[in-house]
Short mmCIF file of C-alpha atoms and ligand atoms in Angstrom, two decimals:
data_model
loop_
_atom_site.label_atom_id
_atom_site.label_comp_id
_atom_site.label_asym_id
_atom_site.label_seq_id
_atom_site.Cartn_x
_atom_site.Cartn_y
_atom_site.Cartn_z
CA MET A 1 -0.03 -0.21 0.10
CA LYS A 2 1.22 3.38 -0.96
CA ASP A 3 1.17 6.20 1.73
CA ARG A 4 2.59 9.02 -0.25
CA LEU A 5 0.98 11.16 -3.17
CA LYS A 6 2.89 10.61 -6.30
CA ILE A 7 2.66 13.73 -8.56
CA MET A 8 4.09 13.86 -11.99
CA ASN A 9 5.06 17.59 -12.68
CA ILE A 10 5.44 18.38 -16.20
CA VAL A 11 7.53 21.26 -17.74
CA GLY A 12 8.18 21.85 -21.46
CA ALA A 13 9.13 25.67 -22.26
CA ARG A 14 11.14 28.30 -20.67
CA PRO A 15 8.30 30.09 -18.54
CA ASN A 16 7.50 26.95 -16.94
CA LEU A 17 10.59 26.58 -15.15
CA PRO A 18 10.40 29.52 -12.44
CA LYS A 19 6.83 28.38 -11.78
CA ILE A 20 7.62 24.60 -11.29
CA ALA A 21 11.06 25.49 -9.19
CA PRO A 22 9.19 26.56 -5.88
CA LEU A 23 6.47 23.62 -6.25
CA ILE A 24 9.30 21.16 -6.61
CA ARG A 25 11.22 22.45 -3.71
CA GLU A 26 8.10 22.61 -1.68
CA MET A 27 7.05 19.09 -2.79
CA LYS A 28 10.61 17.39 -1.77
CA ARG A 29 10.09 19.13 1.82
CA HIS A 30 6.86 17.28 2.29
CA PRO A 31 6.97 13.94 3.82
CA LYS A 32 3.56 12.99 2.05
CA ILE A 33 4.57 13.68 -1.35
CA GLU A 34 6.69 11.93 -3.90
CA PRO A 35 7.51 14.30 -6.58
CA ILE A 36 8.75 13.19 -10.36
CA LEU A 37 9.50 15.66 -13.05
CA VAL A 38 8.87 15.06 -16.66
CA HIS A 39 10.33 17.40 -19.31
CA THR A 40 8.41 17.35 -22.80
CA GLY A 41 11.55 18.65 -24.47
CA GLN A 42 9.67 21.55 -26.15
CA HIS A 43 12.42 23.92 -25.14
CA TYR A 44 15.95 22.38 -25.53
CA ALA A 45 18.52 25.17 -26.16
CA ASP A 46 20.65 25.67 -22.97
CA GLU A 47 19.94 29.41 -23.06
CA LEU A 48 15.92 28.76 -22.75
CA ASN A 49 16.41 25.59 -20.54
CA GLY A 50 19.53 24.14 -18.93
CA ILE A 51 20.77 27.49 -17.58
CA PHE A 52 17.22 27.83 -15.61
CA PHE A 53 17.55 24.42 -14.22
CA ARG A 54 21.31 25.14 -12.99
CA GLU A 55 20.28 28.77 -11.51
CA MET A 56 17.24 27.69 -10.04
CA GLY A 57 18.55 24.28 -8.52
CA ILE A 58 15.62 22.26 -10.33
CA PRO A 59 16.66 18.74 -10.16
CA ALA A 60 17.19 17.05 -13.34
CA PRO A 61 13.89 15.68 -14.87
CA HIS A 62 13.51 11.82 -14.53
CA VAL A 63 12.52 11.68 -18.12
CA ASN A 64 12.82 14.15 -21.26
CA LEU A 65 10.59 13.17 -24.07
CA GLU A 66 12.77 15.19 -26.47
CA VAL A 67 9.83 16.31 -28.72
CA GLY A 68 11.65 19.35 -30.06
CA SER A 69 10.35 22.30 -32.25
CA ALA A 70 7.24 21.45 -34.75
CA SER A 71 4.00 22.63 -35.99
CA HIS A 72 1.56 23.01 -33.19
CA ALA A 73 -0.11 19.86 -34.16
CA VAL A 74 2.87 17.59 -34.61
CA GLN A 75 4.43 18.99 -31.36
CA THR A 76 1.09 18.45 -29.43
CA GLY A 77 0.62 15.22 -31.14
CA GLU A 78 4.16 14.01 -30.32
CA ILE A 79 3.82 14.97 -26.60
CA LEU A 80 0.56 12.97 -26.49
CA LYS A 81 2.18 9.99 -28.06
CA ARG A 82 5.36 10.12 -25.97
CA VAL A 83 3.56 10.65 -22.49
CA GLU A 84 0.80 8.23 -22.46
CA PRO A 85 3.18 5.07 -22.01
CA LEU A 86 4.83 6.98 -19.37
CA LEU A 87 1.77 7.97 -17.57
CA ILE A 88 0.79 4.10 -17.68
CA GLU A 89 3.91 2.94 -16.32
CA GLN A 90 4.15 5.58 -13.43
CA ARG A 91 0.67 5.60 -12.55
CA PRO A 92 0.73 9.04 -10.63
CA ASP A 93 -2.13 10.03 -8.34
CA LEU A 94 -1.73 13.58 -9.90
CA VAL A 95 -0.66 15.23 -13.03
CA LEU A 96 0.50 18.95 -12.30
CA VAL A 97 0.83 21.16 -15.14
CA VAL A 98 1.83 25.01 -15.25
CA GLY A 99 1.00 27.96 -17.61
CA ASP A 100 -0.35 27.78 -20.97
CA VAL A 101 2.17 26.33 -23.34
CA ASN A 102 1.70 23.16 -25.60
CA SER A 103 3.33 20.90 -23.13
CA THR A 104 0.35 22.06 -20.78
CA ILE A 105 -2.53 21.04 -22.77
CA ALA A 106 -0.77 17.95 -24.43
CA VAL A 107 0.02 16.47 -20.97
CA SER A 108 -3.47 17.37 -19.26
CA LEU A 109 -5.30 15.66 -22.31
CA ALA A 110 -3.16 12.52 -22.09
CA ALA A 111 -3.66 12.25 -18.27
CA ALA A 112 -7.40 13.21 -18.16
CA LYS A 113 -8.19 10.24 -21.05
CA LEU A 114 -6.19 7.87 -18.73
CA GLY A 115 -8.59 8.96 -15.59
CA ILE A 116 -5.57 10.60 -14.06
CA ARG A 117 -6.32 13.82 -12.05
CA VAL A 118 -4.77 17.11 -13.23
CA ALA A 119 -4.19 20.21 -11.25
CA HIS A 120 -3.55 23.45 -13.22
CA ILE A 121 -1.24 25.88 -11.61
CA GLU A 122 -2.27 29.56 -13.12
CA ALA A 123 -5.81 28.62 -14.04
CA GLY A 124 -8.38 30.95 -15.29
CA LEU A 125 -6.62 33.45 -17.19
CA ARG A 126 -8.18 34.66 -20.31
CA SER A 127 -7.16 37.31 -22.89
CA PHE A 128 -10.58 36.43 -24.61
CA ASP A 129 -8.34 36.62 -27.93
CA ARG A 130 -8.54 32.78 -29.66
CA SER A 131 -5.84 34.01 -31.98
CA MET A 132 -3.34 33.27 -29.38
CA PRO A 133 -2.29 29.63 -29.09
CA GLU A 134 -1.99 29.91 -25.40
CA GLU A 135 -5.65 31.00 -24.95
CA ILE A 136 -6.76 27.81 -26.52
CA ASN A 137 -4.24 25.91 -24.45
CA ARG A 138 -5.54 27.57 -21.22
CA ILE A 139 -9.22 27.02 -22.10
CA LEU A 140 -8.84 23.35 -22.84
CA THR A 141 -6.53 22.85 -19.82
CA ASP A 142 -8.81 24.28 -17.35
CA ALA A 143 -11.60 22.15 -18.86
CA LEU A 144 -9.69 18.91 -18.23
CA ALA A 145 -8.12 19.71 -14.80
CA GLN A 146 -9.71 18.85 -11.37
CA TYR A 147 -7.89 21.30 -9.34
CA LEU A 148 -7.57 24.97 -10.83
CA PHE A 149 -5.10 27.24 -8.91
CA VAL A 150 -5.56 30.84 -9.62
CA THR A 151 -3.20 33.82 -9.04
CA GLU A 152 -5.99 36.41 -9.19
CA GLN A 153 -9.73 37.21 -8.75
CA ASP A 154 -10.62 37.60 -12.16
CA ALA A 155 -9.69 34.11 -12.89
CA ILE A 156 -12.21 32.66 -10.54
CA GLU A 157 -14.97 34.55 -12.28
CA ASN A 158 -13.69 33.34 -15.75
CA LEU A 159 -13.96 29.79 -14.54
CA GLU A 160 -17.20 30.01 -12.83
CA ARG A 161 -18.52 31.31 -16.02
CA GLU A 162 -17.20 28.41 -17.78
CA GLY A 163 -19.07 26.14 -15.52
CA ARG A 164 -16.33 24.92 -13.33
CA PRO A 165 -17.60 24.08 -9.81
CA ARG A 166 -16.26 26.83 -7.17
CA GLU A 167 -15.03 24.06 -4.90
CA SER A 168 -12.27 23.06 -7.65
CA ILE A 169 -10.87 26.54 -7.57
CA PHE A 170 -8.31 27.54 -5.23
CA PHE A 171 -6.85 31.20 -5.00
CA VAL A 172 -3.32 30.60 -4.04
CA GLY A 173 -1.22 33.47 -5.36
CA ASN A 174 1.49 33.19 -7.91
CA VAL A 175 4.33 30.76 -7.89
CA MET A 176 6.44 32.83 -10.31
CA ILE A 177 6.51 35.52 -7.87
CA ASP A 178 7.75 32.98 -5.23
CA SER A 179 10.71 32.65 -7.41
CA ILE A 180 11.23 36.25 -7.56
CA TYR A 181 11.25 36.89 -3.88
CA ASN A 182 13.66 33.77 -3.38
CA PHE A 183 16.01 34.50 -6.32
CA LEU A 184 16.37 38.54 -6.14
CA PRO A 185 18.89 38.81 -3.57
CA LEU A 186 21.17 36.35 -5.72
CA ALA A 187 20.01 38.19 -8.94
CA ARG A 188 21.15 41.44 -7.68
CA LYS A 189 24.73 40.09 -7.56
CA SER A 190 24.77 39.58 -11.07
CA ARG A 191 27.61 41.17 -13.35
CA ILE A 192 25.35 41.81 -16.40
CA GLY A 193 25.05 45.45 -15.51
CA GLU A 194 28.88 46.05 -16.02
CA GLU A 195 28.99 43.65 -18.91
CA LEU A 196 26.45 45.70 -21.02
CA GLY A 197 27.94 49.02 -19.67
CA LEU A 198 24.71 50.02 -17.67
CA ALA A 199 26.39 49.97 -14.10
CA ARG A 200 29.55 50.71 -12.25
CA GLY A 201 29.50 49.21 -8.87
CA GLN A 202 26.13 50.07 -7.32
CA THR A 203 25.46 52.99 -9.84
CA TRP A 204 23.33 52.04 -12.88
CA CYS A 205 22.24 54.26 -15.41
CA ASP A 206 18.55 54.38 -16.89
CA PHE A 207 17.88 51.87 -19.45
CA ALA A 208 14.77 50.01 -20.97
CA VAL A 209 14.50 46.34 -21.48
CA LEU A 210 12.66 45.11 -24.54
CA THR A 211 11.19 41.49 -25.12
CA LEU A 212 9.25 40.37 -28.07
CA HIS A 213 8.28 36.89 -29.15
CA ARG A 214 4.43 36.67 -29.66
CA PRO A 215 3.82 35.25 -32.75
CA SER A 216 1.38 38.09 -33.57
CA ASN A 217 4.06 40.53 -33.20
CA VAL A 218 7.02 39.02 -34.65
CA ASP A 219 5.83 36.49 -37.28
CA SER A 220 5.04 39.36 -39.77
CA THR A 221 8.04 41.36 -40.82
CA ASP A 222 5.95 44.57 -41.17
CA LYS A 223 4.63 44.38 -37.84
CA LEU A 224 8.09 43.74 -36.41
CA ARG A 225 9.60 46.54 -38.56
CA GLN A 226 6.81 48.77 -37.13
CA LEU A 227 7.47 47.97 -33.43
CA LEU A 228 11.19 48.34 -33.74
CA SER A 229 10.63 51.70 -35.23
CA ALA A 230 9.10 52.83 -32.14
CA ILE A 231 12.04 51.28 -30.25
CA ASP A 232 14.37 53.28 -32.42
CA THR A 233 12.92 56.30 -31.17
CA ILE A 234 12.91 55.36 -27.70
CA ALA A 235 16.71 54.51 -27.73
CA GLU A 236 17.15 58.25 -28.52
CA GLN A 237 16.70 58.84 -24.92
CA LEU A 238 17.97 55.80 -23.05
CA PRO A 239 19.67 52.55 -23.96
CA VAL A 240 17.36 49.50 -24.86
CA ILE A 241 18.41 46.06 -23.99
CA PHE A 242 16.76 43.52 -26.10
CA PRO A 243 17.61 39.82 -25.31
CA VAL A 244 16.30 38.13 -28.55
CA HIS A 245 14.14 35.00 -28.64
CA PRO A 246 14.91 32.32 -31.33
CA ARG A 247 11.49 32.79 -32.86
CA THR A 248 12.21 36.57 -33.07
CA GLU A 249 15.92 36.36 -34.32
CA LYS A 250 14.96 34.30 -37.48
CA GLN A 251 12.53 37.29 -38.25
CA LEU A 252 15.01 40.01 -37.56
CA VAL A 253 17.15 38.79 -40.24
CA GLN A 254 14.27 39.31 -42.83
CA ALA A 255 12.90 42.48 -41.11
CA GLY A 256 16.39 44.22 -41.51
CA VAL A 257 18.41 45.57 -38.72
CA VAL A 258 17.45 47.80 -35.71
CA LYS A 259 19.10 51.24 -36.84
CA HIS A 260 19.89 53.06 -33.59
CA SER A 261 23.21 52.01 -31.95
CA SER A 262 21.46 52.30 -28.36
CA VAL A 263 19.32 49.36 -29.10
CA LYS A 264 21.50 46.45 -27.88
CA LEU A 265 20.33 42.87 -29.24
CA ILE A 266 21.87 40.23 -26.90
CA GLN A 267 21.40 36.40 -26.69
CA PRO A 268 18.45 35.21 -24.38
CA LEU A 269 19.71 35.69 -20.64
CA GLY A 270 19.45 33.02 -17.92
CA TYR A 271 17.13 33.59 -15.07
CA LEU A 272 19.51 35.78 -12.65
CA ASP A 273 20.64 37.91 -15.22
CA PHE A 274 17.22 39.00 -16.73
CA LEU A 275 15.79 39.30 -13.38
CA CYS A 276 18.64 41.54 -12.24
CA LEU A 277 18.04 43.63 -15.49
CA LEU A 278 14.15 43.62 -14.83
CA SER A 279 14.75 44.77 -11.03
CA ARG A 280 16.99 47.82 -12.17
CA ALA A 281 15.11 49.07 -15.55
CA ARG A 282 13.54 52.28 -15.77
CA VAL A 283 10.86 50.98 -18.12
CA VAL A 284 10.17 47.29 -19.40
CA LEU A 285 8.42 47.07 -23.03
CA THR A 286 7.23 43.49 -23.57
CA ASP A 287 4.76 41.04 -25.22
CA SER A 288 5.39 38.25 -22.63
CA GLY A 289 2.60 37.33 -20.01
CA GLY A 290 5.32 36.41 -17.47
CA ILE A 291 6.92 39.61 -17.48
CA GLN A 292 3.64 41.68 -16.99
CA GLU A 293 3.56 39.98 -13.46
CA GLU A 294 7.28 40.18 -12.64
CA THR A 295 7.29 44.03 -13.22
CA THR A 296 4.16 44.38 -11.05
CA ALA A 297 5.82 42.53 -8.33
CA LEU A 298 9.23 44.35 -8.88
CA GLY A 299 7.41 47.99 -9.01
CA VAL A 300 9.03 48.37 -12.39
CA PRO A 301 6.73 50.34 -15.10
CA CYS A 302 5.77 47.80 -17.78
CA LEU A 303 4.56 48.82 -21.34
CA THR A 304 2.72 45.93 -22.74
CA LEU A 305 3.16 45.94 -26.71
CA ARG A 306 -0.45 43.95 -27.24
CA GLU A 307 -4.06 44.72 -27.37
CA ASN A 308 -5.17 42.40 -24.66
CA THR A 309 -3.76 40.80 -21.52
CA GLU A 310 -4.78 37.59 -19.78
CA ARG A 311 -3.52 39.10 -16.49
CA PRO A 312 -5.63 42.11 -15.61
CA VAL A 313 -4.74 42.45 -12.12
CA THR A 314 -1.65 43.75 -13.64
CA ILE A 315 -3.18 46.46 -15.01
CA THR A 316 -5.98 47.09 -12.37
CA GLN A 317 -3.34 46.98 -9.43
CA GLY A 318 0.17 46.63 -10.72
CA THR A 319 2.50 48.54 -12.94
CA ASN A 320 1.24 47.60 -16.29
CA LEU A 321 -0.02 49.46 -19.07
CA LEU A 322 -1.40 48.15 -22.31
CA VAL A 323 -0.14 50.22 -25.19
CA GLY A 324 -0.92 48.10 -28.46
CA THR A 325 1.17 48.06 -31.39
CA ASP A 326 0.82 51.52 -32.88
CA PRO A 327 4.50 53.12 -32.63
CA ALA A 328 3.17 56.83 -31.86
CA ARG A 329 1.40 55.26 -28.84
CA ILE A 330 4.24 53.07 -27.59
CA VAL A 331 6.73 56.14 -27.92
CA ARG A 332 4.38 58.65 -25.93
CA ALA A 333 3.99 55.94 -23.21
CA ALA A 334 7.60 55.50 -22.99
CA ARG A 335 7.87 59.17 -22.95
CA ASP A 336 5.61 59.67 -19.95
CA VAL A 337 7.37 57.00 -17.97
CA LEU A 338 10.62 58.86 -18.49
CA ALA A 339 9.12 62.29 -17.62
CA CYS A 340 8.18 60.52 -14.14
CA LYS A 341 4.20 60.16 -15.47
CA GLU A 342 4.22 56.52 -14.57
CA LYS A 343 1.56 54.42 -13.11
CA VAL A 344 2.24 53.48 -9.35
CA GLY A 345 1.04 50.04 -8.82
CA HIS A 346 0.85 47.99 -5.85
CA ILE A 347 1.54 44.15 -5.07
CA PRO A 348 -1.82 42.01 -5.71
CA PRO A 349 -3.20 40.11 -3.16
CA LEU A 350 -1.37 36.74 -2.10
CA TRP A 351 1.90 37.55 -4.45
CA ASP A 352 3.80 36.97 -1.23
CA GLY A 353 6.16 34.26 -1.98
CA HIS A 354 4.11 31.66 -0.13
CA ALA A 355 2.04 30.29 -3.40
CA ALA A 356 3.75 27.10 -3.70
CA GLU A 357 3.35 26.21 0.02
CA ARG A 358 -0.22 26.99 -0.21
CA ILE A 359 -0.48 24.83 -3.34
CA VAL A 360 1.26 21.75 -1.81
CA ASN A 361 -0.88 21.76 1.57
CA THR A 362 -3.87 22.09 -0.55
CA LEU A 363 -3.07 19.05 -2.85
CA CYS A 364 -2.10 16.99 0.43
CA SER A 365 -5.56 17.75 1.65
CA VAL A 366 -7.73 17.09 -1.38
CA VAL A 367 -6.24 14.75 -3.83
CA PRO A 368 -6.91 11.03 -2.97
CA ILE A 369 -3.96 8.52 -2.90
CA SER A 370 -4.51 5.51 -5.12
CA ARG A 371 -4.31 2.55 -2.72
CA THR A 372 -2.59 0.26 -5.42
CA MET A 373 1.08 -0.08 -5.76
CA ALA A 374 2.81 2.07 -8.49
CA ALA A 375 3.83 0.25 -11.31
C1 UD1 B 401 6.67 28.83 -26.55
C2 UD1 B 401 5.38 29.12 -25.86
C3 UD1 B 401 4.71 30.48 -25.40
C4 UD1 B 401 5.90 30.81 -24.71
C5 UD1 B 401 7.25 30.82 -25.13
C6 UD1 B 401 8.18 31.21 -24.21
C7 UD1 B 401 3.61 27.48 -27.04
C8 UD1 B 401 2.47 27.61 -28.13
N1 UD1 B 401 4.35 28.74 -27.22
O1 UD1 B 401 6.67 29.75 -27.65
O2 UD1 B 401 3.56 30.38 -24.91
O3 UD1 B 401 5.38 32.17 -24.12
O4 UD1 B 401 7.33 29.44 -25.49
O5 UD1 B 401 9.70 31.04 -25.04
O6 UD1 B 401 3.69 26.63 -26.34
N2 UD1 B 401 13.42 27.15 -30.75
C9 UD1 B 401 15.03 27.42 -30.46
N3 UD1 B 401 15.35 26.62 -29.28
C10 UD1 B 401 14.45 25.92 -28.51
C11 UD1 B 401 13.10 26.12 -28.80
C12 UD1 B 401 12.71 26.75 -29.63
O7 UD1 B 401 15.83 27.50 -31.19
O8 UD1 B 401 15.02 25.45 -27.50
C13 UD1 B 401 12.99 27.85 -32.03
C14 UD1 B 401 12.51 26.88 -33.09
O9 UD1 B 401 12.85 27.41 -34.33
C15 UD1 B 401 10.95 27.07 -32.79
C16 UD1 B 401 10.97 28.46 -32.44
O10 UD1 B 401 12.11 28.84 -31.55
O11 UD1 B 401 10.40 26.69 -34.14
C17 UD1 B 401 9.68 28.74 -31.58
O12 UD1 B 401 9.69 27.85 -30.37
P1 UD1 B 401 8.30 27.20 -30.08
O13 UD1 B 401 8.57 26.13 -28.75
O14 UD1 B 401 7.49 26.36 -31.10
O15 UD1 B 401 7.38 28.46 -29.37
P2 UD1 B 401 7.74 29.77 -28.75
O16 UD1 B 401 7.56 30.88 -29.69
O17 UD1 B 401 9.35 29.52 -27.91
#
């Protein structure tokens, strides 16, 4: 007879890693939980994957399914095919998925079809824009999961509207913010400021950070060129550090180079260097989901280069402003920040560094342990 809850934790892409790190740490401390970690291999490059494991002390995955890059259907299908035998062999009591990437939905679907319970961390977020692949992944994962852990109040309303029972929804805070609080002291020791010529000792100059990787922004060269023209104008006022995602890098070659010498294109950064830059930036421009939340937690102004967000609390309570993709509007918003007319935010409820603890305690009390021996 088993007496421990066997939880299969799933990661696949870069943004999953700061979310899983505090959960695995907490599970390993808990005598009633046997955690295993499975990597789908959706991201495989060291700068998007390995460096995060090393820096955040995430244990090596038990299995890597090595699916690699492909179209959505092929990637999702490969994960389904490769994870099913593993689920049958391991027979976990629970599969835990985070976020909204293809790995999240694919493993949830395979588990649900085998009658294995699913917990979704970061449930209920909705951009109401189904042209985003992540929105489809979010809706479907939430429809399959029995345990829905949410980061903000709007998510509860979204899930209830979709008919999910209130007793399956748990408002626990934000595990990615657990990682920020845990790693910020170490990140502040990073030498990235000196390396990029932004800092001398503890003195930093004003600079902006830019990230762009949403298909809607970077897959069209016209759109990308338009966004970069705004960035060129902003770079007349302060240096812009631009760690370039592989998806964007391919397109940049076609879109032509950024003209202003103050736009510094660099390789994707590891977690600690990037967190250091975020925490010191005068302003952040991004189309990422997670960075909207990280800047809110850090109290740094964020201009989101999208028409919508699935994380409305970063707007209503945090430092985030949706500025869309019109170059004139982006430049105006950046100038406002630089003229100290920025939005002052506060930290949303329960974004206090203890979300993983709450999730693990909840799982221990609500998930039944199957009384058969695991295979
Ligand atoms: C994926 C997620 C997105 C997340 C982003 C973070 C989905 C649908 N999208 O988007 O939600 O915000 O990760 O980075 O799950 N590539 C490499 N090395 C790698 C992985 C990918 O060079 O390790 C290149 C490949 O050429 C690939 C392209 O990047 O075709 C895009 O990768 P993919 O995983 O398909 O989507 P992302 O844009 O990274």
